[in-house]
mmCIF file of C-alpha atoms in Angstrom:
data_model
loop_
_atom_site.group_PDB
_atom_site.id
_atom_site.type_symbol
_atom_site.label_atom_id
_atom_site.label_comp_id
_atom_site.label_asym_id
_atom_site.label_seq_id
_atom_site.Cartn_x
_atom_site.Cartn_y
_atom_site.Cartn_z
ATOM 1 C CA UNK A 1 75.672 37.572 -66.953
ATOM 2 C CA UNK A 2 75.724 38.668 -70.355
ATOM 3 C CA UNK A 3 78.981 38.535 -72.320
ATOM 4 C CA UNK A 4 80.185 41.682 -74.264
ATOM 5 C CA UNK A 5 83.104 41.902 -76.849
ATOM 6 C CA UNK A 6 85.005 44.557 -76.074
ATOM 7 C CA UNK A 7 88.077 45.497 -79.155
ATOM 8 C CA UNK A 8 90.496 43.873 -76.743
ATOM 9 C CA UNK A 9 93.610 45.458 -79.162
ATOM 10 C CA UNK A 10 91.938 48.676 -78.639
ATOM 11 C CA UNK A 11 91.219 48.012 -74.539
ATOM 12 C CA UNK A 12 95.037 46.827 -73.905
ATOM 13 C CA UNK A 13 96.469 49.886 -76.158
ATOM 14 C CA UNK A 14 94.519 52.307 -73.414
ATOM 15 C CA UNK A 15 95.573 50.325 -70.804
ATOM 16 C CA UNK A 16 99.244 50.548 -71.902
ATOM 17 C CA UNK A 17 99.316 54.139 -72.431
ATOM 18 C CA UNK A 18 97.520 54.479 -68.873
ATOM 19 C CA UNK A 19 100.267 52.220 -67.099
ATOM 20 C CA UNK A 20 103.290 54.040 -69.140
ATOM 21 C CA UNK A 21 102.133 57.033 -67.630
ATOM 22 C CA UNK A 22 101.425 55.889 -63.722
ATOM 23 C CA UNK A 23 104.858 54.314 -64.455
ATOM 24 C CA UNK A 24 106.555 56.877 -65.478
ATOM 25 C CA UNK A 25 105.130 59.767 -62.785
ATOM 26 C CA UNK A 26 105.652 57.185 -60.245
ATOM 27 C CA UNK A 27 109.356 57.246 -61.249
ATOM 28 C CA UNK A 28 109.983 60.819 -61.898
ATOM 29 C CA UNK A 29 108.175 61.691 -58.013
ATOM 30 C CA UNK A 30 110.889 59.310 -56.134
ATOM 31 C CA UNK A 31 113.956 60.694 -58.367
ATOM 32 C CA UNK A 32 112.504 63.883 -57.112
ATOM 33 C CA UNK A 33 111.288 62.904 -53.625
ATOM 34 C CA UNK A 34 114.892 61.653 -53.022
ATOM 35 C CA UNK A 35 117.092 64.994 -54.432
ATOM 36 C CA UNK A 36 118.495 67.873 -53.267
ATOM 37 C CA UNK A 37 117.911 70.460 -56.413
ATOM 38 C CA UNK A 38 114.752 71.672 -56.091
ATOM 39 C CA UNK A 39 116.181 75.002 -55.840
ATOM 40 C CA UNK A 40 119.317 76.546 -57.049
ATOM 41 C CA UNK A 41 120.817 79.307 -56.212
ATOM 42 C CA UNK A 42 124.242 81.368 -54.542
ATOM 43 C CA UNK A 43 124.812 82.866 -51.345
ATOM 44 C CA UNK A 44 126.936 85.867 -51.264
ATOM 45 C CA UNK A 45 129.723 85.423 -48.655
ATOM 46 C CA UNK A 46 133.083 86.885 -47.500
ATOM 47 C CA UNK A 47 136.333 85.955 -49.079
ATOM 48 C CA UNK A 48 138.567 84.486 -46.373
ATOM 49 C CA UNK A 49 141.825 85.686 -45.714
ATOM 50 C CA UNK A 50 144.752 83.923 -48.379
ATOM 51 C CA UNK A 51 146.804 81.729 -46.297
ATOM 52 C CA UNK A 52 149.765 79.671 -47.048
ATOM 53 C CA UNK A 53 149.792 79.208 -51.001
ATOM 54 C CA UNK A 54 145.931 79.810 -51.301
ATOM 55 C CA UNK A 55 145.594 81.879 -54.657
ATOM 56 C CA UNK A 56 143.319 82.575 -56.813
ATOM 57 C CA UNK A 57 140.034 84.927 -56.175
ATOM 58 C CA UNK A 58 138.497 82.644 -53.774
ATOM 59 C CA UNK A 59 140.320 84.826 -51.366
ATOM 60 C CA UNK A 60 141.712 87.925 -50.019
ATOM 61 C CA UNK A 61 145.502 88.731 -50.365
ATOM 62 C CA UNK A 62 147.228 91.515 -48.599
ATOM 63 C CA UNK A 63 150.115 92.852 -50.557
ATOM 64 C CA UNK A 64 152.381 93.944 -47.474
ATOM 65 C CA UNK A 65 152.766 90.775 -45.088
ATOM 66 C CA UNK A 66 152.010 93.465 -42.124
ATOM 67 C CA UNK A 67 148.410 91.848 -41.718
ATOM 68 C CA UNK A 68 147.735 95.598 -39.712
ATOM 69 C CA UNK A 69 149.456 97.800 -42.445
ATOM 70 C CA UNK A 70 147.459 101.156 -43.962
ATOM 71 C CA UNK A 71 147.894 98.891 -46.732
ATOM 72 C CA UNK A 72 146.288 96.053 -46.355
ATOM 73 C CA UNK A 73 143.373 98.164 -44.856
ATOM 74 C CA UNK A 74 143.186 100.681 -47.787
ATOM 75 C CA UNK A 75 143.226 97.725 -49.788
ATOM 76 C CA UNK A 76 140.267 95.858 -48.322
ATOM 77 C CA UNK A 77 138.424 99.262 -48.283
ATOM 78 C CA UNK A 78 138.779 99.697 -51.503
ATOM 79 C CA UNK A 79 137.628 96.431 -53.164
ATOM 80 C CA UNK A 80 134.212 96.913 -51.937
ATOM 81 C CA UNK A 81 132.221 94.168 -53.507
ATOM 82 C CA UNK A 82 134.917 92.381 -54.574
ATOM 83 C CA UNK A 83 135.797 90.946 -50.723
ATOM 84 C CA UNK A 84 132.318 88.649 -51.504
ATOM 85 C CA UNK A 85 131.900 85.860 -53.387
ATOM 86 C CA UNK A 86 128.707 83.674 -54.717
ATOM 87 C CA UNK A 87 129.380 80.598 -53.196
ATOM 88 C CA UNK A 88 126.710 78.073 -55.192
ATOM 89 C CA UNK A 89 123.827 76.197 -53.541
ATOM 90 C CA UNK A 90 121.115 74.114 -53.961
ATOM 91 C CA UNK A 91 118.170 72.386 -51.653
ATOM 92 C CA UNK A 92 115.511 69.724 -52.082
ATOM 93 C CA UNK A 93 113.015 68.497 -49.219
ATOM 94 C CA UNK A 94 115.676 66.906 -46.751
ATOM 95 C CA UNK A 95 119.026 68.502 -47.548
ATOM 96 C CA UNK A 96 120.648 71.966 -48.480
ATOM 97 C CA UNK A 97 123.633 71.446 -49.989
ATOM 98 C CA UNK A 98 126.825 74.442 -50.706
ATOM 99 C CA UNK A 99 130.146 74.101 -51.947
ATOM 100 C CA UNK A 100 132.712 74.780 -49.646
ATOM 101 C CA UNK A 101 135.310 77.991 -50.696
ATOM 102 C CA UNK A 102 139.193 77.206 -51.399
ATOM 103 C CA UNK A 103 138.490 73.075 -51.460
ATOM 104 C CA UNK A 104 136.300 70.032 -53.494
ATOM 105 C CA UNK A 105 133.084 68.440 -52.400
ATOM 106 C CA UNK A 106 129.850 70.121 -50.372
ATOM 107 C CA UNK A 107 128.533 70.685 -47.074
ATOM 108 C CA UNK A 108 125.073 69.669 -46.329
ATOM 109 C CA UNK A 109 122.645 70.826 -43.548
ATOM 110 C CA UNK A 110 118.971 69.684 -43.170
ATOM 111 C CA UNK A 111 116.591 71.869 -44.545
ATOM 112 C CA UNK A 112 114.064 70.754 -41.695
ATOM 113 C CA UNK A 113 116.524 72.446 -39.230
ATOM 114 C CA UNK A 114 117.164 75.674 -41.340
ATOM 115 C CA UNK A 115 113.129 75.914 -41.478
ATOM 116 C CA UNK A 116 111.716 78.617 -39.154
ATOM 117 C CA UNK A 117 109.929 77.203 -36.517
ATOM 118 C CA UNK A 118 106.541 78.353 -37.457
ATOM 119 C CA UNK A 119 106.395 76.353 -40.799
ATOM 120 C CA UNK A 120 108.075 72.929 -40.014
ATOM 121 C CA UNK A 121 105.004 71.688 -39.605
ATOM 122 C CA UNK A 122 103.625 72.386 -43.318
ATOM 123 C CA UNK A 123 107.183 71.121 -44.210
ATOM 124 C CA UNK A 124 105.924 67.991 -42.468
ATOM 125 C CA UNK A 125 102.708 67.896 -43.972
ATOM 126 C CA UNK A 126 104.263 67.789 -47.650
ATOM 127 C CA UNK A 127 106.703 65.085 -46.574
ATOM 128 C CA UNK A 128 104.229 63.387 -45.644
ATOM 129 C CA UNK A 129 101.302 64.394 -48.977
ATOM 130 C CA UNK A 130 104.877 63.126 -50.861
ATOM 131 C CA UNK A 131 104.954 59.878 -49.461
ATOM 132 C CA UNK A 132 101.020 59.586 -49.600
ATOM 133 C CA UNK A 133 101.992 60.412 -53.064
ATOM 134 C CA UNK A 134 104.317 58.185 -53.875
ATOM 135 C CA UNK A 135 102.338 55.481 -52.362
ATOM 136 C CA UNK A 136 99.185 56.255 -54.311
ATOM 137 C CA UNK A 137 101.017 55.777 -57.406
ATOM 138 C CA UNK A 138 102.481 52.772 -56.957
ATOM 139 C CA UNK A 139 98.868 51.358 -55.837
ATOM 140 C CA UNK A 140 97.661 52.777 -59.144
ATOM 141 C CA UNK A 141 100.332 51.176 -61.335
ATOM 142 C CA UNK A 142 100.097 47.825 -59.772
ATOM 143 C CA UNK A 143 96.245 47.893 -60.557
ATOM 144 C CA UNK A 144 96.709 48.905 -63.919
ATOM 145 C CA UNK A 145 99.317 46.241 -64.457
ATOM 146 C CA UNK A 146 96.718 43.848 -63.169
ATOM 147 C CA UNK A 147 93.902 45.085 -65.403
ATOM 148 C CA UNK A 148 96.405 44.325 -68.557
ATOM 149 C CA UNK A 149 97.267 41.056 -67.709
ATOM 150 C CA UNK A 150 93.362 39.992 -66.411
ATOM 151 C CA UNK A 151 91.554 38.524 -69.596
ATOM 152 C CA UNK A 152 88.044 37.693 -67.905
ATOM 153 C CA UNK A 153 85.098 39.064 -67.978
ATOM 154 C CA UNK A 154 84.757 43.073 -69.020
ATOM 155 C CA UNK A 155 82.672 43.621 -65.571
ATOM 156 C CA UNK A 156 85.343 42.548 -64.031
ATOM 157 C CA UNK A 157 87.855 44.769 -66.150
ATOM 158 C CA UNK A 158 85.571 47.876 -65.417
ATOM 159 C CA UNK A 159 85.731 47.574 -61.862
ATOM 160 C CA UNK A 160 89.889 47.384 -61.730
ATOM 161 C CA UNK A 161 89.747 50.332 -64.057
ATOM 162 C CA UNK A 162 87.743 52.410 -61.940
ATOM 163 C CA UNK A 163 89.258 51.686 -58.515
ATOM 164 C CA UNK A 164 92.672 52.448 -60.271
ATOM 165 C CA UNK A 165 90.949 55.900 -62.093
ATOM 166 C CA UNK A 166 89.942 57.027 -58.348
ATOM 167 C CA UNK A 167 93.324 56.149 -56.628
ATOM 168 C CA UNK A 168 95.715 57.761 -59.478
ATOM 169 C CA UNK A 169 93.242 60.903 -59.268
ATOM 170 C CA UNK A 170 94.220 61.351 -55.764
ATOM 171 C CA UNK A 171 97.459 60.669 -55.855
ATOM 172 C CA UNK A 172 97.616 63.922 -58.349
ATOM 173 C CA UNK A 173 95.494 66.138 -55.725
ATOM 174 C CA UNK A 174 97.892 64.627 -53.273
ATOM 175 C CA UNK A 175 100.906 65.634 -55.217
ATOM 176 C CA UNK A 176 99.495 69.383 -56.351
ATOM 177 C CA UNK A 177 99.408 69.942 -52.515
ATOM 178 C CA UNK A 178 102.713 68.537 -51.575
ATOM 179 C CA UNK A 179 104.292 70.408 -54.258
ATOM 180 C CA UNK A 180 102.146 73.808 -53.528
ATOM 181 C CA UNK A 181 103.604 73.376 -49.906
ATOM 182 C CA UNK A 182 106.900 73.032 -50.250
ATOM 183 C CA UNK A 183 107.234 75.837 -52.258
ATOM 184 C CA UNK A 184 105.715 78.137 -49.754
ATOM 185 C CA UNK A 185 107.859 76.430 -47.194
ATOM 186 C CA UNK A 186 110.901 77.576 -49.011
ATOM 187 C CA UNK A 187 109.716 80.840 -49.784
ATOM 188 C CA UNK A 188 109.620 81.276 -46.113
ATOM 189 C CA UNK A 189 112.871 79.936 -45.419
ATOM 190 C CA UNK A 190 114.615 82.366 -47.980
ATOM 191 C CA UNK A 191 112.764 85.348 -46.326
ATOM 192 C CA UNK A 192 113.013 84.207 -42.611
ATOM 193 C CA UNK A 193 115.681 81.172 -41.883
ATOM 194 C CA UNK A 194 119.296 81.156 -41.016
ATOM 195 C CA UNK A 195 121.196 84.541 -42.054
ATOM 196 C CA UNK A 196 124.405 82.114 -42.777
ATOM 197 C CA UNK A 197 121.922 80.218 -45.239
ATOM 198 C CA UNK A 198 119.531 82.815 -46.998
ATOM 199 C CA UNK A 199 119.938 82.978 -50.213
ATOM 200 C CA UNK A 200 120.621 86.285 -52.583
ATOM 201 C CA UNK A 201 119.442 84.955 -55.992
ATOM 202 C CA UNK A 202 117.717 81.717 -56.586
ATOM 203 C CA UNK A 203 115.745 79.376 -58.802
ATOM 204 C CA UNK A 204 113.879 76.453 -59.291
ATOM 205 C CA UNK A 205 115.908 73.452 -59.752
ATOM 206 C CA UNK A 206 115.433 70.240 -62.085
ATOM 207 C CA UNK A 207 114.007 68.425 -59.403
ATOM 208 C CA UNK A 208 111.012 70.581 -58.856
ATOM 209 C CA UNK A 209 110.507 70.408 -62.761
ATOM 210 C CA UNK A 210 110.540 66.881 -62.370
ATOM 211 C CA UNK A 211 108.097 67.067 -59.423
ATOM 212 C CA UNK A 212 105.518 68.799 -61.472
ATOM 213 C CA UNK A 213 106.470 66.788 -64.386
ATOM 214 C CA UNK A 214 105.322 63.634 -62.712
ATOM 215 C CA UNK A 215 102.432 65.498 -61.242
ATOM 216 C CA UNK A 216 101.404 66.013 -65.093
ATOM 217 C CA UNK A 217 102.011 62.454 -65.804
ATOM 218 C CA UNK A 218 100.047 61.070 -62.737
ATOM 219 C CA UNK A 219 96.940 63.193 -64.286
ATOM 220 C CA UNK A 220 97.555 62.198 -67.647
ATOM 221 C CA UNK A 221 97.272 58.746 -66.453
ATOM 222 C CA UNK A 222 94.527 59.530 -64.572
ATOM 223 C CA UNK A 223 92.379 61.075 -67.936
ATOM 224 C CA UNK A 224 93.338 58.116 -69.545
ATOM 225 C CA UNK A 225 91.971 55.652 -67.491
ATOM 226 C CA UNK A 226 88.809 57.636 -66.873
ATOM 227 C CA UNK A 227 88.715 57.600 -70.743
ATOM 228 C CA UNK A 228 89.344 53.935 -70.751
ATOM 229 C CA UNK A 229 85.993 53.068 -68.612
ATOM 230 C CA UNK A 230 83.735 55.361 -69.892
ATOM 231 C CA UNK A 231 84.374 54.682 -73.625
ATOM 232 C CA UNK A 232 84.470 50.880 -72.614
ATOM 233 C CA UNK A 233 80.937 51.545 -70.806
ATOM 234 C CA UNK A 234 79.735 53.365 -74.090
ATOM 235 C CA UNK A 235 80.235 50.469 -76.341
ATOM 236 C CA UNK A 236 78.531 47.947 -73.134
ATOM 237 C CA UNK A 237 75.621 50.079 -73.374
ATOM 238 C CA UNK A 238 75.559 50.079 -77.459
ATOM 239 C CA UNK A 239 75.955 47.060 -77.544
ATOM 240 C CA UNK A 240 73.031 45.793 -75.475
ATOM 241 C CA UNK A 241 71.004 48.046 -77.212
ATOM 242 C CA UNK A 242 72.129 46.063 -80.339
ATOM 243 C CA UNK A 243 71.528 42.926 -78.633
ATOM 244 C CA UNK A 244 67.455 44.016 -77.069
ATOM 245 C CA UNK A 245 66.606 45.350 -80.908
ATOM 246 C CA UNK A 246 67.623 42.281 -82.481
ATOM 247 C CA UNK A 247 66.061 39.814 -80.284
ATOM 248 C CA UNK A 248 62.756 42.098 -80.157
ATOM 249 C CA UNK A 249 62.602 41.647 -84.230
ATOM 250 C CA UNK A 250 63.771 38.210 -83.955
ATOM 251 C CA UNK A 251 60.260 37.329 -81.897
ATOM 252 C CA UNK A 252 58.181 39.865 -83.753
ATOM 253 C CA UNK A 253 59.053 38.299 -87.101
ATOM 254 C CA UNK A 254 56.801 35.246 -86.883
ATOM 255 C CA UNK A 255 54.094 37.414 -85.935
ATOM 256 C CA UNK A 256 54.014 39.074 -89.720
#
């Protein structure tokens, strides 16, 4: 086998910014993976009834204690709109989360259960394209952690570097899909789940930012490392041309 010098400065800076990456997307996907904001949003709901001491515009007070006064009917009557109130909201893969009217803290369903029938089985699909995900990267990262800390030969280098380039390109087409799902899962939900869940407005939360942040990361890595091998089999190649040209006027020389 014929050794070839390789920059090894230049080889471990690409291998660096290749593993910062894979690192990075691999942590941004389970801070994601594990959250309930991918989407935002409020639900428009009833004001209860004021009992006790309850003030404030969380809820509805009648200004004759007569609950069954002309009153307190003209009175509801005439609010209109103003009996509702956006109560906030937010969801992620496994939880929707909405704060509860009149008191502190949340109450969380599963957002497998508020899915419609019909599409919990994509919603299964990109749990389980997350996880595939998830995995993926972490298989990536370890092998480009290896390849930085492995000073043999470059043969041996190239072949880490391109097992790692094919499994970190995957894990992005894995990703693209999970994400791609779950957003038509929840478009479905909001059109046809739970009518004591749908939403009236709504966004995109942090989370799924974060989601297709890593996504972007993961293929970052993923050029990088493609980079890495082919500009490290570039300079192989140059180099044994190098190497065949000087030896061939190395034996041609005593011939003059």
């Amino acid at each position: 086998r014929m050794p070839v010098s390789v920059p090894a400065a230049d080889r471990r800076q690409r291998a660096s910014a290749a593993f910062s990456l894979s690192f990075l997307s691999l942590v941004f996907s389970i801070t994601a993976f594990s959250s309930s904001y991918w989407c935002e949003g409020t639900r428009k709901v009833a004001k209860p009834f004021c009992t006790g001491q309850s003030k404030g515009e969380h809820c509805i007070r009648f200004n004759s204690p007569d609950a069954n006064s002309s009153n307190a009917v003209q009175y509801i009557w005439e609010t209109g709109d103003d009996k509702f109130i956006d109560r906030k909201f937010h969801a992620g893969i496994w939880y929707s989360c909405e704060e509860i009217l009149n008191e502190e803290g949340e109450k969380c369903r599963s957002f497998i259960s508020l899915t419609p029938a019909a599409d919990r089985g994509v919603l299964w699909l990109s749990i389980v394209a997350e996880l595939l995900y998830i995995i993926l990267l972490l298989t990536g990262a370890i092998l480009m952690s290896v390849e930085m800390c492995y000073y043999s030969t470059v043969i041996d280098g190239l072949k880490i570097n391109a097992f790692s380039a094919v499994v970190t390109v995957l894990a992005g087409l894995l990703g693209m899909v999970a994400h791609m799902m779950y957003t038509t899962v929840f478009q479905m939900t909001v059109n046809l789940g739970p009518e004591d869940w749908r939403p009236h407005t709504w966004d995109y939360g942090w989370s799924y930012c974060l989601a297709w942040a890593s996504f972007a990361c993961c293929m970052a890595a993923a050029v990088t490392t493609i980079n890495k091998y082919t500009k490290t089999i570039l300079e192989f190649k140059h180099k044994r041309k190098m190497l065949e040209r000087s030896l061939k006027n190395k034996y041609k020389f005593p011939d003059h």
